[in-house]
GROMACS .gro file of C-alpha atoms in nm:
model
  333
    1MET     CA    1   0.025   0.042  -0.015
    2SER     CA    2   0.141   0.282  -0.136
    3ASP     CA    3   0.343   0.604  -0.001
    4ILE     CA    4   0.153   0.800  -0.050
    5ALA     CA    5   0.128   0.987   0.287
    6PHE     CA    6   0.347   1.269   0.283
    7ASP     CA    7   0.612   1.138   0.615
    8THR     CA    8   0.815   1.355   0.826
    9GLU     CA    9   1.088   1.297   0.990
   10GLY     CA   10   0.985   1.156   1.339
   11ARG     CA   11   1.008   1.263   1.636
   12ALA     CA   12   1.186   0.904   1.829
   13GLY     CA   13   1.523   0.939   1.661
   14GLN     CA   14   1.512   1.339   1.764
   15ALA     CA   15   1.376   1.331   2.114
   16ASN     CA   16   1.692   1.009   2.181
   17GLY     CA   17   1.959   1.216   2.025
   18LEU     CA   18   2.055   0.939   1.796
   19ARG     CA   19   2.342   1.042   1.570
   20HIS     CA   20   2.175   0.916   1.187
   21ARG     CA   21   2.458   0.749   1.024
   22ASP     CA   22   2.483   0.687   0.643
   23ALA     CA   23   2.431   0.337   0.609
   24ARG     CA   24   2.538   0.285   0.251
   25GLN     CA   25   2.853   0.412   0.369
   26GLY     CA   26   2.909   0.135   0.571
   27ASP     CA   27   2.782   0.261   0.873
   28ALA     CA   28   2.645   0.066   1.153
   29PRO     CA   29   2.234   0.199   1.256
   30PRO     CA   30   2.214   0.231   1.638
   31VAL     CA   31   2.150  -0.042   1.821
   32ALA     CA   32   1.801  -0.083   1.991
   33GLN     CA   33   1.810  -0.135   2.322
   34SER     CA   34   1.520  -0.303   2.487
   35GLY     CA   35   1.336  -0.065   2.642
   36ASP     CA   36   1.380   0.229   2.428
   37ALA     CA   37   1.023   0.165   2.192
   38GLY     CA   38   0.749   0.240   2.357
   39ALA     CA   39   0.367   0.223   2.182
   40GLY     CA   40   0.373   0.531   1.934
   41ASP     CA   41   0.705   0.380   1.866
   42TRP     CA   42   0.525   0.023   1.718
   43PHE     CA   43   0.279   0.272   1.610
   44ALA     CA   44   0.480   0.460   1.424
   45LEU     CA   45   0.580   0.142   1.241
   46LEU     CA   46   0.182   0.081   0.993
   47LYS     CA   47   0.264   0.425   0.875
   48PRO     CA   48  -0.026   0.593   1.045
   49ARG     CA   49  -0.090   0.852   0.763
   50VAL     CA   50  -0.082   0.601   0.465
   51MET     CA   51  -0.290   0.399   0.700
   52SER     CA   52  -0.545   0.668   0.741
   53LEU     CA   53  -0.594   0.721   0.373
   54VAL     CA   54  -0.621   0.275   0.347
   55VAL     CA   55  -0.932   0.239   0.568
   56PHE     CA   56  -1.080   0.561   0.385
   57THR     CA   57  -1.128   0.486   0.058
   58ALA     CA   58  -1.214   0.087   0.164
   59PHE     CA   59  -1.424   0.167   0.423
   60VAL     CA   60  -1.614   0.397   0.084
   61GLY     CA   61  -1.546   0.060  -0.159
   62LEU     CA   62  -1.766  -0.103   0.177
   63LEU     CA   63  -2.041   0.146   0.129
   64VAL     CA   64  -2.125   0.231  -0.188
   65ALA     CA   65  -2.190  -0.141  -0.244
   66PRO     CA   66  -2.506  -0.271  -0.356
   67VAL     CA   67  -2.527  -0.557  -0.116
   68PRO     CA   68  -2.598  -0.435   0.239
   69VAL     CA   69  -2.317  -0.538   0.505
   70HIS     CA   70  -2.390  -0.593   0.909
   71PRO     CA   71  -2.252  -0.272   1.016
   72LEU     CA   72  -2.016  -0.517   1.319
   73VAL     CA   73  -1.890  -0.728   0.959
   74GLY     CA   74  -1.856  -0.387   0.822
   75ALA     CA   75  -1.656  -0.183   1.137
   76SER     CA   76  -1.466  -0.593   1.138
   77ALA     CA   77  -1.370  -0.546   0.797
   78ILE     CA   78  -1.199  -0.193   0.793
   79LEU     CA   79  -1.057  -0.260   1.110
   80PHE     CA   80  -0.822  -0.585   0.970
   81ILE     CA   81  -0.766  -0.369   0.615
   82ALA     CA   82  -0.619  -0.112   0.830
   83LEU     CA   83  -0.396  -0.404   1.034
   84GLY     CA   84  -0.287  -0.530   0.669
   85GLY     CA   85  -0.237  -0.186   0.525
   86GLY     CA   86   0.008  -0.124   0.899
   87ALA     CA   87   0.142  -0.492   0.812
   88SER     CA   88   0.271  -0.338   0.511
   89GLY     CA   89   0.423  -0.029   0.651
   90ALA     CA   90   0.582  -0.260   0.889
   91LEU     CA   91   0.781  -0.443   0.563
   92ASN     CA   92   0.818  -0.193   0.436
   93MET     CA   93   1.000   0.057   0.711
   94TRP     CA   94   1.191  -0.306   0.836
   95TYR     CA   95   1.312  -0.438   0.449
   96ASP     CA   96   1.452  -0.039   0.408
   97ALA     CA   97   1.549   0.048   0.718
   98ASP     CA   98   1.878   0.158   0.483
   99ILE     CA   99   1.755   0.371   0.241
  100ASP     CA  100   1.565   0.534   0.561
  101SER     CA  101   1.863   0.634   0.757
  102VAL     CA  102   1.983   0.854   0.502
  103MET     CA  103   1.650   1.005   0.405
  104LYS     CA  104   1.613   1.294   0.571
  105ARG     CA  105   1.163   1.232   0.597
  106THR     CA  106   1.211   0.935   0.698
  107ARG     CA  107   1.524   0.916   0.954
  108GLY     CA  108   1.367   0.934   1.198
  109ARG     CA  109   1.195   0.575   1.225
  110PRO     CA  110   1.176   0.341   1.453
  111ILE     CA  111   1.496   0.126   1.326
  112PRO     CA  112   1.706   0.361   1.206
  113ALA     CA  113   1.669   0.582   1.518
  114GLY     CA  114   1.786   0.276   1.744
  115LEU     CA  115   1.443   0.227   1.882
  116ILE     CA  116   1.318  -0.110   1.807
  117ALA     CA  117   1.552  -0.385   1.583
  118GLY     CA  118   1.502  -0.514   1.252
  119ASP     CA  119   1.374  -0.866   1.323
  120ALA     CA  120   1.141  -0.750   1.584
  121VAL     CA  121   0.996  -0.579   1.345
  122LEU     CA  122   0.932  -0.827   1.085
  123ALA     CA  123   0.802  -1.048   1.288
  124PHE     CA  124   0.591  -0.784   1.406
  125GLY     CA  125   0.487  -0.753   1.015
  126LEU     CA  126   0.465  -1.123   0.938
  127VAL     CA  127   0.222  -1.211   1.230
  128LEU     CA  128  -0.061  -0.896   1.148
  129SER     CA  129  -0.013  -0.959   0.745
  130VAL     CA  130  -0.115  -1.406   0.837
  131LEU     CA  131  -0.359  -1.224   1.130
  132SER     CA  132  -0.506  -0.922   0.973
  133CYS     CA  133  -0.564  -1.171   0.578
  134ALA     CA  134  -0.715  -1.489   0.820
  135MET     CA  135  -0.938  -1.286   0.998
  136LEU     CA  136  -1.085  -1.033   0.702
  137ALA     CA  137  -1.175  -1.384   0.511
  138LEU     CA  138  -1.385  -1.499   0.854
  139ALA     CA  139  -1.512  -1.227   0.890
  140THR     CA  140  -1.623  -1.123   0.549
  141ASN     CA  141  -1.553  -1.397   0.271
  142LEU     CA  142  -1.262  -1.608   0.147
  143PHE     CA  143  -1.183  -1.323  -0.204
  144ALA     CA  144  -1.153  -1.044   0.051
  145GLY     CA  145  -0.873  -1.186   0.312
  146ALA     CA  146  -0.720  -1.353  -0.011
  147PHE     CA  147  -0.688  -0.942  -0.193
  148LEU     CA  148  -0.611  -0.806   0.153
  149ALA     CA  149  -0.270  -1.128   0.166
  150PHE     CA  150  -0.221  -0.973  -0.239
  151THR     CA  151  -0.226  -0.639  -0.144
  152ILE     CA  152   0.065  -0.673   0.068
  153PHE     CA  153   0.211  -0.900  -0.148
  154PHE     CA  154   0.268  -0.646  -0.399
  155TYR     CA  155   0.355  -0.399  -0.158
  156ALA     CA  156   0.617  -0.597   0.020
  157VAL     CA  157   0.730  -0.761  -0.271
  158VAL     CA  158   0.696  -0.622  -0.579
  159TYR     CA  159   0.716  -0.248  -0.481
  160THR     CA  160   0.937  -0.230  -0.203
  161VAL     CA  161   1.169  -0.512  -0.294
  162TRP     CA  162   1.193  -0.475  -0.570
  163LEU     CA  163   1.063  -0.216  -0.801
  164LYS     CA  164   1.170   0.084  -0.539
  165ARG     CA  165   1.507   0.039  -0.561
  166SER     CA  166   1.506  -0.110  -1.004
  167THR     CA  167   1.360   0.136  -1.225
  168PRO     CA  168   1.179   0.487  -1.255
  169GLN     CA  169   0.834   0.397  -1.318
  170ASN     CA  170   0.874   0.250  -0.902
  171ILE     CA  171   0.542   0.465  -0.822
  172VAL     CA  172   0.375   0.447  -1.108
  173ILE     CA  173   0.291   0.035  -1.106
  174GLY     CA  174   0.371  -0.063  -0.771
  175GLY     CA  175   0.096   0.241  -0.712
  176ALA     CA  176  -0.154  -0.006  -0.765
  177SER     CA  177  -0.052  -0.173  -0.407
  178GLY     CA  178  -0.255   0.161  -0.281
  179ALA     CA  179  -0.529   0.163  -0.497
  180PHE     CA  180  -0.668  -0.183  -0.416
  181PRO     CA  181  -0.769  -0.062  -0.085
  182PRO     CA  182  -1.156   0.071  -0.212
  183MET     CA  183  -1.138  -0.297  -0.417
  184ILE     CA  184  -1.095  -0.496  -0.095
  185GLY     CA  185  -1.384  -0.315   0.085
  186TRP     CA  186  -1.662  -0.368  -0.218
  187ALA     CA  187  -1.495  -0.693  -0.242
  188CYS     CA  188  -1.630  -0.722   0.171
  189ALA     CA  189  -1.976  -0.662   0.085
  190THR     CA  190  -1.989  -0.890  -0.218
  191GLY     CA  191  -1.795  -1.094  -0.284
  192GLY     CA  192  -1.602  -1.022  -0.531
  193ILE     CA  193  -1.483  -0.768  -0.845
  194SER     CA  194  -1.694  -0.504  -1.023
  195VAL     CA  195  -1.653  -0.247  -1.318
  196GLU     CA  196  -1.742   0.079  -0.939
  197SER     CA  197  -1.435  -0.113  -0.746
  198VAL     CA  198  -1.275  -0.105  -1.096
  199ALA     CA  199  -1.327   0.268  -1.126
  200MET     CA  200  -1.216   0.326  -0.790
  201PHE     CA  201  -0.948   0.164  -0.813
  202LEU     CA  202  -0.786   0.353  -1.190
  203LEU     CA  203  -0.901   0.664  -0.933
  204ILE     CA  204  -0.621   0.628  -0.758
  205PHE     CA  205  -0.359   0.427  -0.962
  206LEU     CA  206  -0.406   0.746  -1.219
  207TRP     CA  207  -0.388   0.911  -0.931
  208THR     CA  208  -0.034   0.864  -0.706
  209PRO     CA  209   0.207   0.883  -0.928
  210PRO     CA  210   0.125   1.230  -0.995
  211HIS     CA  211   0.081   1.326  -0.659
  212PHE     CA  212   0.437   1.120  -0.547
  213TRP     CA  213   0.665   1.362  -0.781
  214ALA     CA  214   0.524   1.676  -0.728
  215LEU     CA  215   0.630   1.562  -0.376
  216ALA     CA  216   0.965   1.402  -0.489
  217LEU     CA  217   0.994   1.786  -0.697
  218PHE     CA  218   1.107   1.950  -0.270
  219MET     CA  219   1.264   1.591  -0.219
  220LYS     CA  220   1.479   1.459  -0.507
  221ASP     CA  221   1.821   1.564  -0.312
  222ASP     CA  222   1.702   1.286  -0.046
  223TYR     CA  223   1.668   1.017  -0.305
  224SER     CA  224   1.924   1.111  -0.543
  225ASN     CA  225   2.123   1.034  -0.098
  226ALA     CA  226   1.972   0.714  -0.112
  227GLY     CA  227   2.040   0.601  -0.423
  228VAL     CA  228   1.650   0.545  -0.524
  229PRO     CA  229   1.568   0.618  -0.885
  230MET     CA  230   1.297   0.854  -0.863
  231LEU     CA  231   1.161   1.007  -1.236
  232THR     CA  232   1.368   1.348  -1.080
  233VAL     CA  233   1.688   1.161  -1.035
  234THR     CA  234   1.723   0.988  -1.318
  235HIS     CA  235   1.494   1.260  -1.584
  236GLY     CA  236   1.589   1.583  -1.401
  237ARG     CA  237   1.235   1.822  -1.264
  238ARG     CA  238   1.168   1.947  -1.620
  239VAL     CA  239   1.056   1.609  -1.712
  240THR     CA  240   0.931   1.467  -1.424
  241ARG     CA  241   0.673   1.810  -1.383
  242ALA     CA  242   0.611   1.701  -1.787
  243HIS     CA  243   0.487   1.308  -1.687
  244ILE     CA  244   0.262   1.495  -1.407
  245LEU     CA  245   0.132   1.729  -1.692
  246VAL     CA  246   0.018   1.382  -1.891
  247TYR     CA  247  -0.112   1.213  -1.594
  248THR     CA  248  -0.327   1.509  -1.484
  249LEU     CA  249  -0.487   1.442  -1.897
  250ILE     CA  250  -0.525   1.116  -1.856
  251LEU     CA  251  -0.688   1.045  -1.549
  252ALA     CA  252  -0.930   1.403  -1.559
  253PRO     CA  253  -1.116   1.198  -1.838
  254VAL     CA  254  -1.164   0.860  -1.594
  255ALA     CA  255  -1.231   1.051  -1.254
  256VAL     CA  256  -1.511   1.243  -1.453
  257ALA     CA  257  -1.618   0.887  -1.624
  258THR     CA  258  -1.680   0.725  -1.254
  259GLY     CA  259  -1.991   0.952  -1.247
  260PHE     CA  260  -2.157   0.748  -1.527
  261THR     CA  261  -2.128   0.450  -1.271
  262SER     CA  262  -2.370   0.359  -1.074
  263ILE     CA  263  -2.158   0.490  -0.800
  264GLY     CA  264  -2.118   0.808  -0.942
  265GLY     CA  265  -2.421   1.102  -0.996
  266PRO     CA  266  -2.470   1.470  -1.086
  267VAL     CA  267  -2.311   1.574  -0.749
  268TYR     CA  268  -1.995   1.352  -0.840
  269LEU     CA  269  -2.014   1.502  -1.164
  270THR     CA  270  -1.997   1.800  -1.064
  271VAL     CA  271  -1.690   1.812  -0.779
  272SER     CA  272  -1.586   1.598  -1.001
  273VAL     CA  273  -1.536   1.788  -1.309
  274VAL     CA  274  -1.399   2.174  -1.101
  275LEU     CA  275  -1.120   1.934  -0.980
  276ASN     CA  276  -1.041   1.797  -1.245
  277ALA     CA  277  -1.050   2.181  -1.412
  278LEU     CA  278  -0.835   2.258  -1.135
  279PHE     CA  279  -0.593   1.956  -1.171
  280ILE     CA  280  -0.510   1.986  -1.514
  281ALA     CA  281  -0.484   2.412  -1.407
  282GLY     CA  282  -0.164   2.304  -1.150
  283GLY     CA  283  -0.057   2.053  -1.368
  284TRP     CA  284  -0.026   2.304  -1.646
  285LYS     CA  285   0.152   2.571  -1.442
  286LEU     CA  286   0.367   2.353  -1.236
  287TRP     CA  287   0.483   2.263  -1.591
  288ARG     CA  288   0.628   2.651  -1.689
  289ARG     CA  289   0.761   2.631  -1.401
  290THR     CA  290   1.149   2.690  -1.434
  291GLU     CA  291   1.473   2.553  -1.189
  292ALA     CA  292   1.519   2.875  -1.145
  293GLY     CA  293   1.185   3.025  -1.016
  294ALA     CA  294   1.165   2.687  -0.836
  295GLU     CA  295   1.485   2.665  -0.663
  296ALA     CA  296   1.446   3.048  -0.525
  297ASP     CA  297   1.083   3.016  -0.373
  298ASN     CA  298   1.117   2.655  -0.260
  299HIS     CA  299   0.938   2.482  -0.448
  300ARG     CA  300   0.631   2.654  -0.399
  301ALA     CA  301   0.416   2.546  -0.622
  302GLY     CA  302   0.509   2.183  -0.653
  303ARG     CA  303   0.431   2.158  -0.302
  304ARG     CA  304   0.047   2.303  -0.354
  305VAL     CA  305   0.014   2.079  -0.624
  306PHE     CA  306   0.152   1.807  -0.412
  307TRP     CA  307  -0.103   1.935  -0.103
  308PHE     CA  308  -0.403   1.971  -0.363
  309PHE     CA  309  -0.364   1.654  -0.510
  310VAL     CA  310  -0.347   1.484  -0.103
  311LEU     CA  311  -0.778   1.722  -0.102
  312TYR     CA  312  -0.845   1.617  -0.466
  313LEU     CA  313  -0.890   1.248  -0.427
  314LEU     CA  314  -1.030   1.319  -0.084
  315LEU     CA  315  -1.313   1.513  -0.169
  316HIS     CA  316  -1.369   1.211  -0.449
  317PHE     CA  317  -1.417   0.969  -0.312
  318ALA     CA  318  -1.619   1.157  -0.004
  319ALA     CA  319  -1.904   1.302  -0.355
  320LEU     CA  320  -1.921   0.901  -0.365
  321LEU     CA  321  -2.020   0.892  -0.014
  322ALA     CA  322  -2.273   1.164  -0.076
  323GLU     CA  323  -2.361   1.027  -0.403
  324LYS     CA  324  -2.492   0.703  -0.127
  325ALA     CA  325  -2.577   0.875   0.141
  326LEU     CA  326  -2.846   1.059  -0.106
  327HIS     CA  327  -2.956   0.717  -0.256
  328LEU     CA  328  -3.078   0.625   0.084
  329ILE     CA  329  -3.284   0.884   0.133
  330GLY     CA  330  -3.434   0.843  -0.182
  331VAL     CA  331  -3.344   1.161  -0.358
  332PRO     CA  332  -3.346   1.118  -0.726
  333ALA     CA  333  -3.002   1.149  -0.959
   0.00000   0.00000   0.00000
């Protein structure tokens, strides 16, 4: 479940005054001491900001499905999907501990900060993975449980182990893991996949690359220092801005088209048309930026576009919820 939230440097390393070392240069990371980690440090392994988006989109997928779900079953499903998302985050942190230690925004995480041993994080992630998938299958259906297992595997192995360090298309392909949650929520209710769940998947899948590239525009040095072949590192910021614009143009019709499925309607269409017009305008302005101008204002435009991308996705899924609410109270479309 991809890193689609902005992870700032954790409090743990700062609070303990630990010196962060460059693992790529052969320095050993701080050794975790017994009792160093608190509940908050273990919770940080779950990537709560990323998990919150996973939970929200899965919740929407569950609620907009045509098959009603008992509230207890629905709450259980969301809990286990959240645990599965957290398991993915823990496994990602275990594998990426070496590069996390040299990136400013991640070097305060529990492993590079020396608060929790890597082996403990691996065990934690694996236990949560098995528990969340098994319990989701028992609470809802086998297909949903298997889908969650595939999602965890895709993020932890396909994206983290393979794609992230091998290709500038890492976030394009790997972003699928962050797009699966609404499909899992839908599957919890229906036991399968439909045009509507695929539409929600595509909305997140096509949104993820420009969102993450906007972050990379002002975090280029972090990725370069860690040896991660992000597009900004391999092709430069100018090419990255062009890719962002292209993706906004591809995403817009897909997002609007979702409004013509059974989960859409006039509210969603209105929200989507307005947001995508702003989205394209933002991508255009970003593309026209020069390096000198971006450096002069500390990439202000890129930062604004990044945060607008977050709002863009939240409002699209909120609009889907609004359509469902209107349908339940009998308001005609």
